[in-house]
Amino acid sequence: MAARALIRGVRLGSNSIGRPRSLIFNSLHRRGIAACIDPSIGLTDEQKEFQKVAFDFAANEMAPHMAEWDQKEIFPVEAMRKAAELGFGGIYVNPDVGGSGLSRLDTSIIFEALSTGCVSTTAYVSIHNMCAWMIDTFGNNEQRERFCPDLCSMQKFASYCLTEPGSGSDAASLLTSATLKGDHYILNGSKAFISGGGDTDVYVVMCRTGGKGPKGISCLVVEKGTPGLSFGKKEKKVGWNSQPTRAVIFEDCAVPVTNRLGTEGQGFSIAMKGLNGGRINIASCSLGAAHASVLLARDHMCVRKQFGETLANSQFLQFKLAEMATKLVASRLLVRQAALALQDGRPDAVSLCSMAKLFVTDECFSICNQALQIHGGYGYLKDYAVQQYVRDIRVHQILEGTNEVMRMIIARSLLTES
Amino acid sequence: MSARVLVGVKRVIDYAVKIRVKPDHTGVVTDGVKHSMNPFCEIAVEEAVKLKEKKLIKEVVAVSCGPQQVQETIRTALAMGADRGIHVEVSGKDYETLGPLQVSKILAALAKKEEASLIILGKQAIDDDCNQTGQMTAALLDWPQGTFASELAFEADKLKVVREIDGGLETIKIKLPAVVTADLRLNTPRYATLPNIMKAKKKKIAMVKPADLGVDVSSRLEVLKVDEPPTRQAGVKVETVEDLVGKLKEAGRV
């Protein structure tokens, strides 16, 4: 194309929400193009537009920096705020408090596309969205107006605090206590593995206000700077390096009762409802990584030659690629179906979200892993993106409910029905 | 200032797609291939929307010629901030042979009908690289043209256009109504925001046929054959400078 000649001598300028010019004609950024795994199949025109914006944003604003953010462990505040300007800060939050008011399916499509640019950052944005939604849905009007607008614009960032050193899968056994004293709860305890912890401003904390078990748990919003709130050291992780992970520590931390979402004892239910959507979002992030990895593997196979021909001529690798593509499409269909079930309030929504999270995170990890294998030795080098996709999505099989807990939920649904 | 701007947007094969020639050599494969708005048309839409935001013009109308699918492209323009769209229905054989001459006749007719005072187009489309529609439209309307614009400004009742030419930059002042074609450095197109995409759904796209505008879209050109560019041949290694000069002389290059 004549246009490619224009790349020479093009200034790399961009205004706040425009795209870097040099990337408009950069054909290296393949925006998800391969007919049978095309993620826009079956979408409405409007959803295709959402997806296009997300893909463009991922290709222009995230993918060029994904390796640097990972290596230097940068929390990309500017890039995320740019995303928020486009409406990605509160995708399924009500427009009256600054959200975009889209459906769960729209959200899944958007995160899937964004994830091709950087899984770790997109996953954090999805956690942020989940917290904003929880406040929007379970908060009273005063709380919604106090927190949601800043969260939707990403003026402030949020963290979800459920897990503790002593309670991961057994979340309902959490120990962080919140004792009522006048018009404040006094919090004592600590949370572990908190995404964004220490760098974020708003913490949605599940804590014990009542007796043992899930019914004794309430949900409080704690703001950074509250006396008694401190953070552990930044954890060193295998992936998800563009978001800091820290312990969140409460020592006689006083939180006003007006910061409680919903009623006392409702906290666990709020947490689980947040996680249903969170599981679809995390699965969607895995999808994006798998999609990008399939394209990378395909491109590598068309270029790399051994034994006198390109890898694309090897039937074994052709079959491998076909299997990867099939698993990708199957995963995508399951996630989108789960999103529909959740937004329509179907009775199978919770189980379907768990099935989607279980199946998709496992399958997509396998897809990315195989893509790495297809790259041979190059797949192991940090110069190639495929290893980052593998490292970043490995944790999706663990957080937001381990895949083992997903099995518990599905088995319970099967065995308690009769 | 001037009321209405017409922006032409063309639906083309996405820039990132690997183009393949049809087996019968009559054209390139377009079925099932990803399409999007021509990048220079995006720059044109962005400029029009910017002018509206500066309150220098009142309304931005996005126009596209083609079959049902071009409505996607018009919707993208609406999501970027255009106010309404016009879909000129051309399909089948007529669409395959649609070229700059017919499109410029359509745009000229629409400009008169809509009483537009400014037409902004992309300088060329990335599929045919014609770089003709803007110039032809201006000629048909007998309007001044500011092509390859890298800067646009209103000065009193004239339009100041900085053009990118072979020798550097040329600044001209043209009277309105006029045709401007956008070059790469005119601006950086914005991302559509999620709220704007949803608002775009409510904006109207009017449907019109070329016959309604009195335009005959039959082509005067016949494409005989479409081929891939010749594959790059292997080079030849030479030992000395004399060898090199000898080989170049043999090939008739010197």
XYZ file of C-alpha atoms in Angstrom:
672
model
C 0.000 0.000 0.000
C 1.192 3.501 -0.735
C 0.306 4.394 2.816
C 3.160 2.348 4.247
C 5.659 4.768 2.776
C 4.118 7.355 5.050
C 5.445 5.610 8.149
C 8.832 7.129 7.402
C 9.166 10.517 8.982
C 5.878 10.440 10.839
C 5.928 12.285 14.124
C 4.938 10.140 17.081
C 2.535 12.724 18.438
C -0.775 12.111 20.085
C -3.255 14.259 21.957
C -4.957 12.995 25.051
C -7.433 10.646 23.471
C -6.086 10.301 19.922
C -4.055 7.460 18.520
C -0.300 7.562 17.860
C -0.047 8.302 14.156
C 2.736 5.873 13.402
C 0.546 3.017 14.473
C -2.360 3.873 12.196
C -0.507 2.307 9.319
C 1.562 -0.229 11.225
C 0.501 -3.540 9.803
C 2.351 -5.440 12.522
C -0.558 -4.869 14.860
C -2.910 -7.477 13.539
C -6.189 -6.552 15.101
C -7.591 -10.000 15.601
C -7.925 -10.920 11.968
C -8.331 -14.589 11.042
C -11.727 -15.601 9.750
C -12.623 -18.704 11.787
C -11.560 -17.294 15.147
C -12.781 -13.778 14.413
C -14.133 -12.556 17.762
C -16.640 -10.244 16.082
C -18.734 -13.076 14.644
C -22.286 -13.033 15.920
C -22.074 -9.611 17.517
C -24.460 -6.727 16.947
C -23.187 -3.671 15.067
C -22.979 -1.769 18.315
C -20.960 -4.521 20.019
C -18.634 -4.577 17.019
C -18.043 -0.854 17.561
C -17.254 -1.415 21.256
C -14.905 -4.205 20.300
C -13.218 -2.083 17.648
C -12.468 0.704 20.116
C -11.113 -1.814 22.620
C -8.937 -3.552 20.011
C -7.607 -0.231 18.712
C -6.880 0.982 22.230
C -5.141 -2.287 23.065
C -3.027 -2.221 19.897
C -2.047 1.448 20.164
C -1.916 2.279 23.865
C -1.157 -1.012 25.576
C 0.618 -3.557 23.374
C 3.653 -1.340 22.680
C 4.222 -0.999 26.435
C 3.173 -4.414 27.677
C 6.720 -5.762 27.982
C 8.047 -2.634 29.673
C 5.198 -2.523 32.160
C 5.933 -6.164 32.996
C 9.702 -5.805 33.293
C 9.723 -2.523 35.198
C 6.600 -3.380 37.219
C 4.911 -0.125 36.222
C 1.293 0.506 37.281
C 0.175 2.338 34.104
C -2.017 5.008 35.646
C -1.956 7.295 32.574
C -2.938 4.545 30.151
C -5.752 3.383 32.423
C -7.057 6.931 32.796
C -7.079 7.217 28.982
C -9.118 4.039 28.939
C -11.464 5.527 31.518
C -11.986 8.582 29.286
C -13.404 6.202 26.719
C -15.777 4.727 29.286
C -13.787 1.683 30.406
C -13.663 2.691 34.084
C -17.192 1.611 34.979
C -18.399 -0.402 32.022
C -21.393 -1.971 33.717
C -21.968 0.799 36.243
C -25.046 3.015 35.993
C -24.632 6.108 33.781
C -26.171 8.354 36.448
C -22.949 8.022 38.471
C -20.563 8.139 35.515
C -20.639 4.554 34.280
C -21.260 3.336 30.757
C -24.295 1.207 31.585
C -23.388 -1.640 29.252
C -24.351 -5.307 29.587
C -22.181 -8.183 30.891
C -21.788 -9.468 27.350
C -20.596 -6.061 26.131
C -18.170 -6.035 29.067
C -16.817 -9.496 28.235
C -16.250 -8.465 24.617
C -14.412 -5.342 25.716
C -12.119 -7.068 28.220
C -11.367 -9.829 25.738
C -10.191 -7.239 23.218
C -8.282 -5.101 25.740
C -6.497 -8.161 27.059
C -4.716 -8.664 23.739
C -2.845 -5.451 24.571
C -1.873 -6.351 28.148
C -3.502 -9.054 30.238
C -2.250 -7.797 33.579
C -3.499 -4.237 33.121
C -6.840 -5.371 31.703
C -7.289 -7.776 34.602
C -6.703 -4.944 37.056
C -9.188 -2.742 35.150
C -11.722 -5.570 35.470
C -11.184 -5.786 39.239
C -11.596 -2.023 39.455
C -14.827 -2.316 37.462
C -16.084 -5.048 39.796
C -15.545 -2.841 42.857
C -17.243 0.131 41.185
C -20.212 -2.101 40.370
C -20.461 -3.379 43.929
C -20.691 0.155 45.281
C -23.126 1.125 42.512
C -25.394 -1.859 43.161
C -25.296 -2.294 46.932
C -24.441 1.199 48.085
C -27.061 3.779 48.972
C -27.324 6.936 46.861
C -24.982 8.885 49.092
C -22.281 6.221 48.801
C -22.796 5.832 45.045
C -22.431 9.545 44.492
C -19.461 9.757 46.810
C -17.402 6.964 45.234
C -18.617 5.968 41.760
C -17.919 9.090 39.672
C -14.244 9.130 40.703
C -13.948 5.397 40.147
C -15.559 5.550 36.705
C -13.159 8.269 35.612
C -10.307 6.457 37.366
C -9.513 9.608 39.250
C -9.437 7.047 42.061
C -8.554 3.368 41.828
C -10.172 0.499 43.731
C -9.155 -2.826 45.268
C -11.213 -5.864 46.279
C -10.234 -7.246 49.703
C -11.552 -10.690 50.592
C -8.627 -13.124 50.850
C -6.605 -13.360 54.058
C -3.442 -15.250 54.980
C -5.643 -17.833 56.728
C -8.642 -17.866 54.403
C -8.382 -18.247 50.628
C -10.750 -20.835 49.228
C -12.455 -20.987 52.603
C -13.322 -17.319 52.235
C -16.235 -17.412 54.677
C -13.847 -18.209 57.518
C -12.205 -14.791 57.271
C -11.044 -13.252 60.532
C -10.648 -9.494 59.953
C -12.911 -8.098 62.624
C -15.004 -4.948 62.544
C -16.229 -4.010 65.995
C -18.938 -1.368 66.248
C -17.975 1.557 68.455
C -20.375 4.485 68.279
C -20.661 5.474 64.639
C -17.488 3.713 63.525
C -16.348 0.159 62.951
C -12.872 -0.576 64.304
C -11.103 -2.934 61.919
C -8.355 -5.334 62.945
C -6.746 -7.947 60.742
C -5.059 -8.271 57.411
C -5.845 -9.134 53.811
C -3.436 -10.940 51.492
C -2.677 -10.794 47.758
C -4.635 -7.601 47.192
C -4.384 -6.435 43.569
C -3.489 -2.769 43.451
C -2.958 -2.763 47.216
C -0.981 0.266 48.353
C -1.403 2.172 45.095
C -5.180 2.281 45.031
C -7.464 4.710 46.843
C -10.656 2.831 47.638
C -10.707 -0.586 49.332
C -13.856 -2.722 49.319
C -13.251 -4.872 52.396
C -15.149 -7.941 53.574
C -14.893 -8.152 57.376
C -16.572 -9.842 60.330
C -19.156 -7.754 62.132
C -21.154 -10.690 63.490
C -20.688 -14.354 64.350
C -18.928 -17.146 62.480
C -19.591 -18.114 58.886
C -20.811 -16.112 55.909
C -23.756 -14.514 57.724
C -21.440 -12.639 60.053
C -19.610 -10.815 57.268
C -20.213 -7.236 56.177
C -18.777 -5.116 53.378
C -17.025 -1.837 54.205
C -15.428 0.750 51.931
C -12.123 1.921 53.385
C -10.284 4.898 51.938
C -6.531 5.194 51.663
C -5.145 7.538 54.273
C -7.482 6.291 57.004
C -5.375 6.004 60.172
C -4.641 2.362 60.962
C -4.572 1.311 57.300
C -1.157 0.159 56.121
C 0.331 -2.108 53.504
C 2.790 -4.956 53.315
C 5.722 -5.171 50.938
C 5.094 -5.338 47.200
C 5.038 -8.998 46.227
C 7.334 -10.298 43.493
C 5.208 -12.258 41.065
C 5.646 -14.483 38.035
C 3.185 -12.355 36.067
C 0.547 -9.627 36.575
C 3.491 -7.309 37.080
C 1.798 -4.175 35.853
C -0.310 -4.240 39.017
C 1.212 -4.165 42.511
C 0.094 -6.865 44.942
C 0.368 -6.200 48.650
C -1.056 -7.264 51.974
C -3.551 -4.749 53.375
C -3.246 -4.355 57.148
C -5.820 -2.943 59.570
C -4.692 -1.909 63.048
C -7.503 -0.283 65.018
C -8.575 1.271 61.756
C -11.749 3.301 62.290
C -14.195 3.268 59.378
C -17.476 5.226 59.529
C -20.671 3.176 59.568
C -21.776 5.258 56.602
C -19.129 3.406 54.575
C -20.899 0.068 54.971
C -22.422 -1.275 51.749
C -25.797 -2.893 52.362
C -26.736 -4.295 55.759
C -24.667 -6.093 58.369
C -24.333 -9.718 57.385
C -24.862 -8.988 53.702
C -21.146 -8.696 52.967
C -20.472 -12.251 51.862
C -23.389 -12.231 49.460
C -22.177 -8.916 48.005
C -18.685 -10.377 47.622
C -19.951 -13.472 45.826
C -22.218 -11.502 43.512
C -19.266 -9.311 42.619
C -17.224 -12.413 41.887
C -19.783 -13.889 39.463
C -19.132 -11.000 37.128
C -15.473 -10.983 38.061
C -15.161 -14.587 36.941
C -16.589 -13.765 33.507
C -14.183 -10.850 33.274
C -11.145 -12.922 34.224
C -12.167 -15.635 31.774
C -12.540 -12.927 29.115
C -9.006 -11.749 29.849
C -7.786 -15.319 29.334
C -9.631 -15.386 26.013
C -7.845 -12.298 24.783
C -4.460 -13.739 25.650
C -5.289 -17.034 23.949
C -6.531 -15.243 20.852
C -3.358 -13.196 20.607
C -1.255 -16.319 21.194
C -2.975 -18.298 18.437
C -2.236 -15.478 15.985
C 1.373 -15.269 17.169
C 1.798 -19.028 16.787
C 0.251 -18.956 13.330
C 2.471 -16.107 12.206
C 5.559 -17.855 13.561
C 4.634 -21.066 11.763
C 4.365 -19.189 8.472
C 7.817 -17.733 8.868
C 10.002 -20.280 10.676
C 11.598 -22.916 8.458
C 13.050 -26.253 9.448
C 13.778 -29.342 7.394
C 13.500 -27.269 4.225
C 9.975 -25.996 4.722
C 7.964 -23.670 6.924
C 6.489 -25.058 10.141
C 3.079 -24.367 8.592
C 3.653 -27.377 6.335
C 3.938 -29.773 9.250
C 0.672 -31.657 9.644
C 1.276 -32.140 13.359
C 1.563 -28.397 13.884
C -1.403 -27.721 11.591
C -3.469 -30.067 13.749
C -2.102 -28.474 16.915
C -3.102 -25.034 15.667
C -6.543 -26.311 14.681
C -7.061 -27.754 18.162
C -5.989 -24.465 19.733
C -8.409 -22.534 17.520
C -11.257 -24.909 18.304
C -10.687 -24.646 22.046
C -10.539 -20.881 21.733
C -13.880 -20.638 19.958
C -15.507 -23.122 22.359
C -14.208 -21.100 25.313
C -15.456 -17.868 23.824
C -18.938 -19.258 23.322
C -19.088 -20.476 26.919
C -17.992 -17.136 28.369
C -20.466 -15.197 26.244
C -23.265 -17.571 27.197
C -22.394 -17.152 30.882
C -22.420 -13.375 30.438
C -25.897 -13.571 28.911
C -27.108 -15.792 31.740
C -25.827 -13.332 34.326
C -27.276 -10.242 32.696
C -30.639 -11.946 32.187
C -30.726 -13.174 35.781
C -31.144 -16.796 34.748
C -31.193 -19.423 37.514
C -28.146 -21.186 36.050
C -26.078 -17.993 36.044
C -23.848 -18.775 39.048
C -23.029 -22.298 37.865
C -22.462 -21.148 34.321
C -20.099 -18.388 35.463
C -18.169 -20.987 37.458
C -18.099 -23.383 34.511
C -16.913 -20.612 32.235
C -14.164 -19.553 34.622
C -13.040 -23.160 35.160
C -13.074 -24.263 31.537
C -11.836 -21.098 29.915
C -8.939 -20.274 32.220
C -7.674 -23.863 31.928
C -8.121 -24.126 28.162
C -6.677 -20.714 27.406
C -3.628 -21.391 29.529
C -3.126 -24.582 27.568
C -3.515 -22.640 24.308
C -0.963 -20.006 25.310
C 1.396 -22.689 26.574
C 1.194 -24.559 23.280
C 1.726 -21.347 21.388
C 4.918 -20.894 23.398
C 5.983 -24.438 22.512
C 5.367 -23.763 18.819
C 7.773 -20.841 19.065
C 10.508 -23.227 20.173
C 13.430 -21.614 21.950
C 12.242 -18.162 20.918
C 9.088 -18.693 22.934
C 11.151 -18.690 26.100
C 12.737 -15.291 25.398
C 11.234 -12.170 26.865
C 11.679 -10.477 23.488
C 8.663 -12.467 22.351
C 5.235 -11.631 23.732
C 3.927 -15.194 23.990
C 5.771 -15.901 27.267
C 4.136 -12.893 28.887
C 0.691 -14.110 27.919
C 1.527 -17.499 29.476
C 2.866 -15.966 32.691
C 0.066 -13.452 33.002
C -2.862 -15.835 32.574
C -1.455 -18.628 34.726
C -2.866 -16.912 37.817
C -6.367 -16.791 36.322
C -6.705 -20.472 37.261
C -6.116 -19.492 40.892
C -7.714 -16.180 41.783
C -11.344 -15.059 41.912
C -11.980 -18.556 43.239
C -9.578 -21.358 42.379
C -10.647 -23.718 39.647
C -11.075 -26.269 42.430
C -13.628 -24.028 44.128
C -15.365 -23.683 40.748
C -15.744 -27.467 40.747
C -17.210 -27.291 44.264
C -19.823 -24.785 43.109
C -20.773 -26.820 40.052
C -20.892 -30.131 41.985
C -23.049 -28.562 44.661
C -25.431 -27.298 42.007
C -25.683 -30.785 40.516
C -25.998 -32.684 43.777
C -28.354 -30.456 45.737
C -30.875 -30.352 42.923
C -33.439 -33.083 42.793
C -19.877 30.538 10.175
C -20.622 27.984 7.466
C -23.437 25.650 8.373
C -22.861 22.199 6.997
C -19.875 19.989 6.283
C -20.119 16.845 4.169
C -17.558 14.174 4.993
C -17.050 11.235 2.666
C -16.176 7.944 4.338
C -15.180 4.842 2.408
C -15.393 1.266 3.586
C -12.161 -0.470 2.585
C -10.349 -3.692 3.434
C -8.686 -3.199 6.827
C -5.075 -2.025 6.535
C -3.759 -4.957 8.553
C -5.250 -7.671 6.328
C -3.025 -9.611 3.943
C -4.573 -8.987 0.515
C -5.161 -11.970 -1.751
C -6.004 -11.876 -5.464
C -9.104 -13.816 -6.552
C -8.315 -17.034 -8.443
C -9.992 -15.635 -11.567
C -7.785 -12.517 -11.429
C -10.732 -10.131 -11.643
C -10.021 -8.467 -8.334
C -9.069 -9.067 -4.718
C -10.877 -11.311 -2.233
C -13.346 -9.256 -0.198
C -15.773 -11.933 1.073
C -15.309 -12.652 4.759
C -12.399 -10.223 4.901
C -12.270 -7.608 7.639
C -13.210 -4.127 6.455
C -12.992 -0.784 8.193
C -13.078 2.951 7.516
C -10.314 4.248 5.246
C -7.694 5.787 7.594
C -7.645 9.098 5.677
C -11.431 9.256 5.951
C -11.050 8.870 9.744
C -8.772 11.910 9.684
C -11.386 13.770 7.613
C -14.172 12.936 10.110
C -11.966 13.983 13.017
C -11.288 17.352 11.392
C -14.971 17.974 10.754
C -15.875 17.060 14.341
C -13.106 19.344 15.630
C -14.519 22.239 13.587
C -17.937 21.580 15.066
C -16.486 21.526 18.594
C -14.855 24.893 17.894
C -18.321 26.072 16.831
C -17.030 27.017 13.398
C -19.584 24.814 11.669
C -23.017 23.618 12.685
C -23.497 20.127 11.313
C -21.358 17.214 10.163
C -22.948 14.817 7.672
C -21.150 11.539 6.933
C -21.687 10.055 3.471
C -20.802 6.643 2.112
C -21.575 4.874 -1.177
C -22.055 1.129 -1.338
C -24.127 -1.828 -0.179
C -25.754 -2.407 3.210
C -22.401 -2.965 4.951
C -21.246 0.626 4.519
C -23.732 1.575 7.230
C -21.163 0.151 9.699
C -18.675 2.708 8.426
C -21.213 5.513 8.700
C -21.966 4.412 12.273
C -18.271 4.661 13.111
C -18.323 8.238 11.821
C -21.428 8.934 13.933
C -19.683 7.444 16.964
C -16.794 9.847 16.389
C -19.180 12.800 16.459
C -20.867 13.224 13.069
C -24.499 14.336 13.419
C -26.203 12.258 10.766
C -25.400 9.962 7.890
C -26.370 9.474 4.262
C -26.093 6.028 2.726
C -26.039 6.122 -1.074
C -27.117 2.639 -2.094
C -24.907 1.061 -4.717
C -24.614 -2.696 -4.868
C -23.628 -5.639 -7.009
C -21.812 -5.010 -10.277
C -22.272 -1.250 -9.922
C -20.424 -1.344 -6.596
C -17.563 -3.382 -8.008
C -16.997 -0.808 -10.735
C -17.701 2.259 -8.579
C -14.819 4.691 -8.929
C -13.810 8.288 -8.183
C -15.721 9.791 -11.114
C -19.079 8.360 -10.064
C -18.476 9.082 -6.377
C -17.534 12.677 -7.095
C -20.721 13.099 -9.166
C -22.704 11.742 -6.216
C -20.904 13.993 -3.716
C -21.406 17.036 -5.955
C -25.131 16.320 -6.215
C -25.384 15.787 -2.428
C -23.433 18.951 -1.678
C -25.962 20.955 -3.689
C -28.934 19.130 -2.172
C -27.672 19.489 1.415
C -26.421 23.027 0.825
C -23.039 22.101 2.241
C -20.369 24.761 2.276
C -17.415 22.483 2.907
C -16.582 18.955 1.803
C -13.793 17.153 3.621
C -12.523 13.884 2.162
C -9.549 11.656 2.771
C -6.798 12.384 0.274
C -6.972 8.835 -1.116
C -8.370 5.415 -0.315
C -5.981 2.695 0.715
C -7.525 0.142 -1.615
C -7.254 1.900 -4.965
C -4.860 4.771 -4.035
C -6.626 6.911 -6.668
C -6.311 10.344 -5.041
C -8.925 11.686 -7.487
C -12.303 12.007 -5.768
C -11.586 15.268 -3.969
C -10.184 16.954 -7.036
C -12.973 15.711 -9.315
C -15.667 16.784 -6.865
C -14.231 20.277 -6.718
C -14.076 20.449 -10.504
C -17.683 19.291 -10.927
C -18.885 21.893 -8.430
C -16.457 24.516 -9.699
C -15.330 24.995 -6.090
C -11.761 25.742 -4.934
C -9.810 22.791 -3.539
C -7.266 22.457 -0.745
C -5.763 19.000 -1.191
C -3.197 17.158 0.991
C -4.167 19.401 3.897
C -1.990 19.123 6.987
C -3.531 22.186 8.606
C -6.898 23.873 8.296
C -7.994 27.203 9.712
C -10.779 29.696 9.149
C -9.567 33.248 8.500
C -12.353 35.805 8.124
C -14.435 34.450 5.219
C -11.654 32.318 3.744
C -10.162 28.922 4.530
C -6.419 28.775 5.116
C -5.028 25.420 4.060
C -1.447 24.287 4.575
C -0.745 21.665 1.944
C 1.945 19.009 1.947
C 3.603 19.111 -1.443
C 6.781 17.599 -2.862
C 8.763 20.740 -2.175
C 7.592 21.133 1.396
C 4.577 23.001 2.729
C 2.401 25.367 0.722
C -0.111 27.696 2.353
C -3.124 28.777 0.345
C -6.277 30.722 1.132
C -9.429 29.590 -0.564
C -12.970 30.936 -0.590
C -15.894 28.885 0.614
C -17.610 26.737 -0.486
C -14.611 24.460 -0.985
C -13.333 20.891 -1.045
C -10.505 19.843 1.283
C -8.725 16.488 1.278
C -7.053 15.319 4.474
C -3.464 14.205 4.641
C -1.858 12.121 7.372
C -0.674 14.908 9.640
C -3.893 16.912 9.704
C -4.885 15.453 13.067
C -4.965 12.278 15.142
C -8.394 10.629 14.991
C -10.046 10.152 18.353
C -11.206 6.836 19.727
C -14.987 6.642 19.839
C -16.057 6.570 23.480
C -18.524 3.963 24.725
C -21.212 6.597 25.459
C -20.768 8.091 21.957
C -21.133 4.685 20.344
C -24.434 4.266 22.143
C -25.580 7.766 21.202
C -24.680 7.010 17.577
C -27.369 4.336 17.499
C -30.015 7.058 17.746
C -28.549 9.227 14.999
C -30.261 8.978 11.619
C -28.859 7.472 8.450
C -30.874 8.493 5.386
C -30.935 6.146 2.379
C -30.681 7.540 -1.123
C -30.185 6.036 -4.604
C -27.803 7.464 -7.212
C -30.730 7.736 -9.625
C -32.509 10.037 -7.108
C -29.529 12.353 -7.409
C -29.523 12.126 -11.194
C -26.217 10.297 -11.268
C -25.365 7.471 -13.636
C -22.993 5.086 -11.865
C -22.083 2.961 -14.867
C -18.343 2.776 -15.288
C -16.368 3.882 -18.299
C -13.460 1.717 -17.167
C -13.089 -2.028 -17.519
C -10.639 -3.905 -15.312
C -8.912 -6.450 -17.489
C -6.744 -8.279 -14.991
C -5.559 -8.082 -11.413
C -2.262 -9.733 -10.496
C -0.030 -9.931 -7.454
C 3.165 -7.905 -7.690
C 6.017 -10.029 -9.070
C 7.732 -12.062 -6.361
C 11.129 -10.793 -5.435
C 13.841 -12.618 -7.333
C 16.973 -13.868 -5.639
C 20.006 -11.645 -6.011
C 23.417 -12.584 -7.405
C 26.640 -12.332 -5.429
C 29.650 -10.765 -7.161
C 33.315 -10.779 -6.128
C 34.705 -7.514 -7.457
C 33.527 -4.057 -8.413
C 34.326 -4.839 -12.072
C 32.002 -7.849 -11.873
C 29.275 -5.647 -10.418
C 29.577 -3.030 -13.150
C 29.683 -5.783 -15.778
C 26.497 -7.384 -14.432
C 24.706 -4.030 -14.246
C 25.648 -3.274 -17.853
C 24.396 -6.733 -18.883
C 21.049 -6.068 -17.242
C 20.856 -2.740 -19.019
C 20.812 -0.805 -15.760
C 23.794 1.431 -16.627
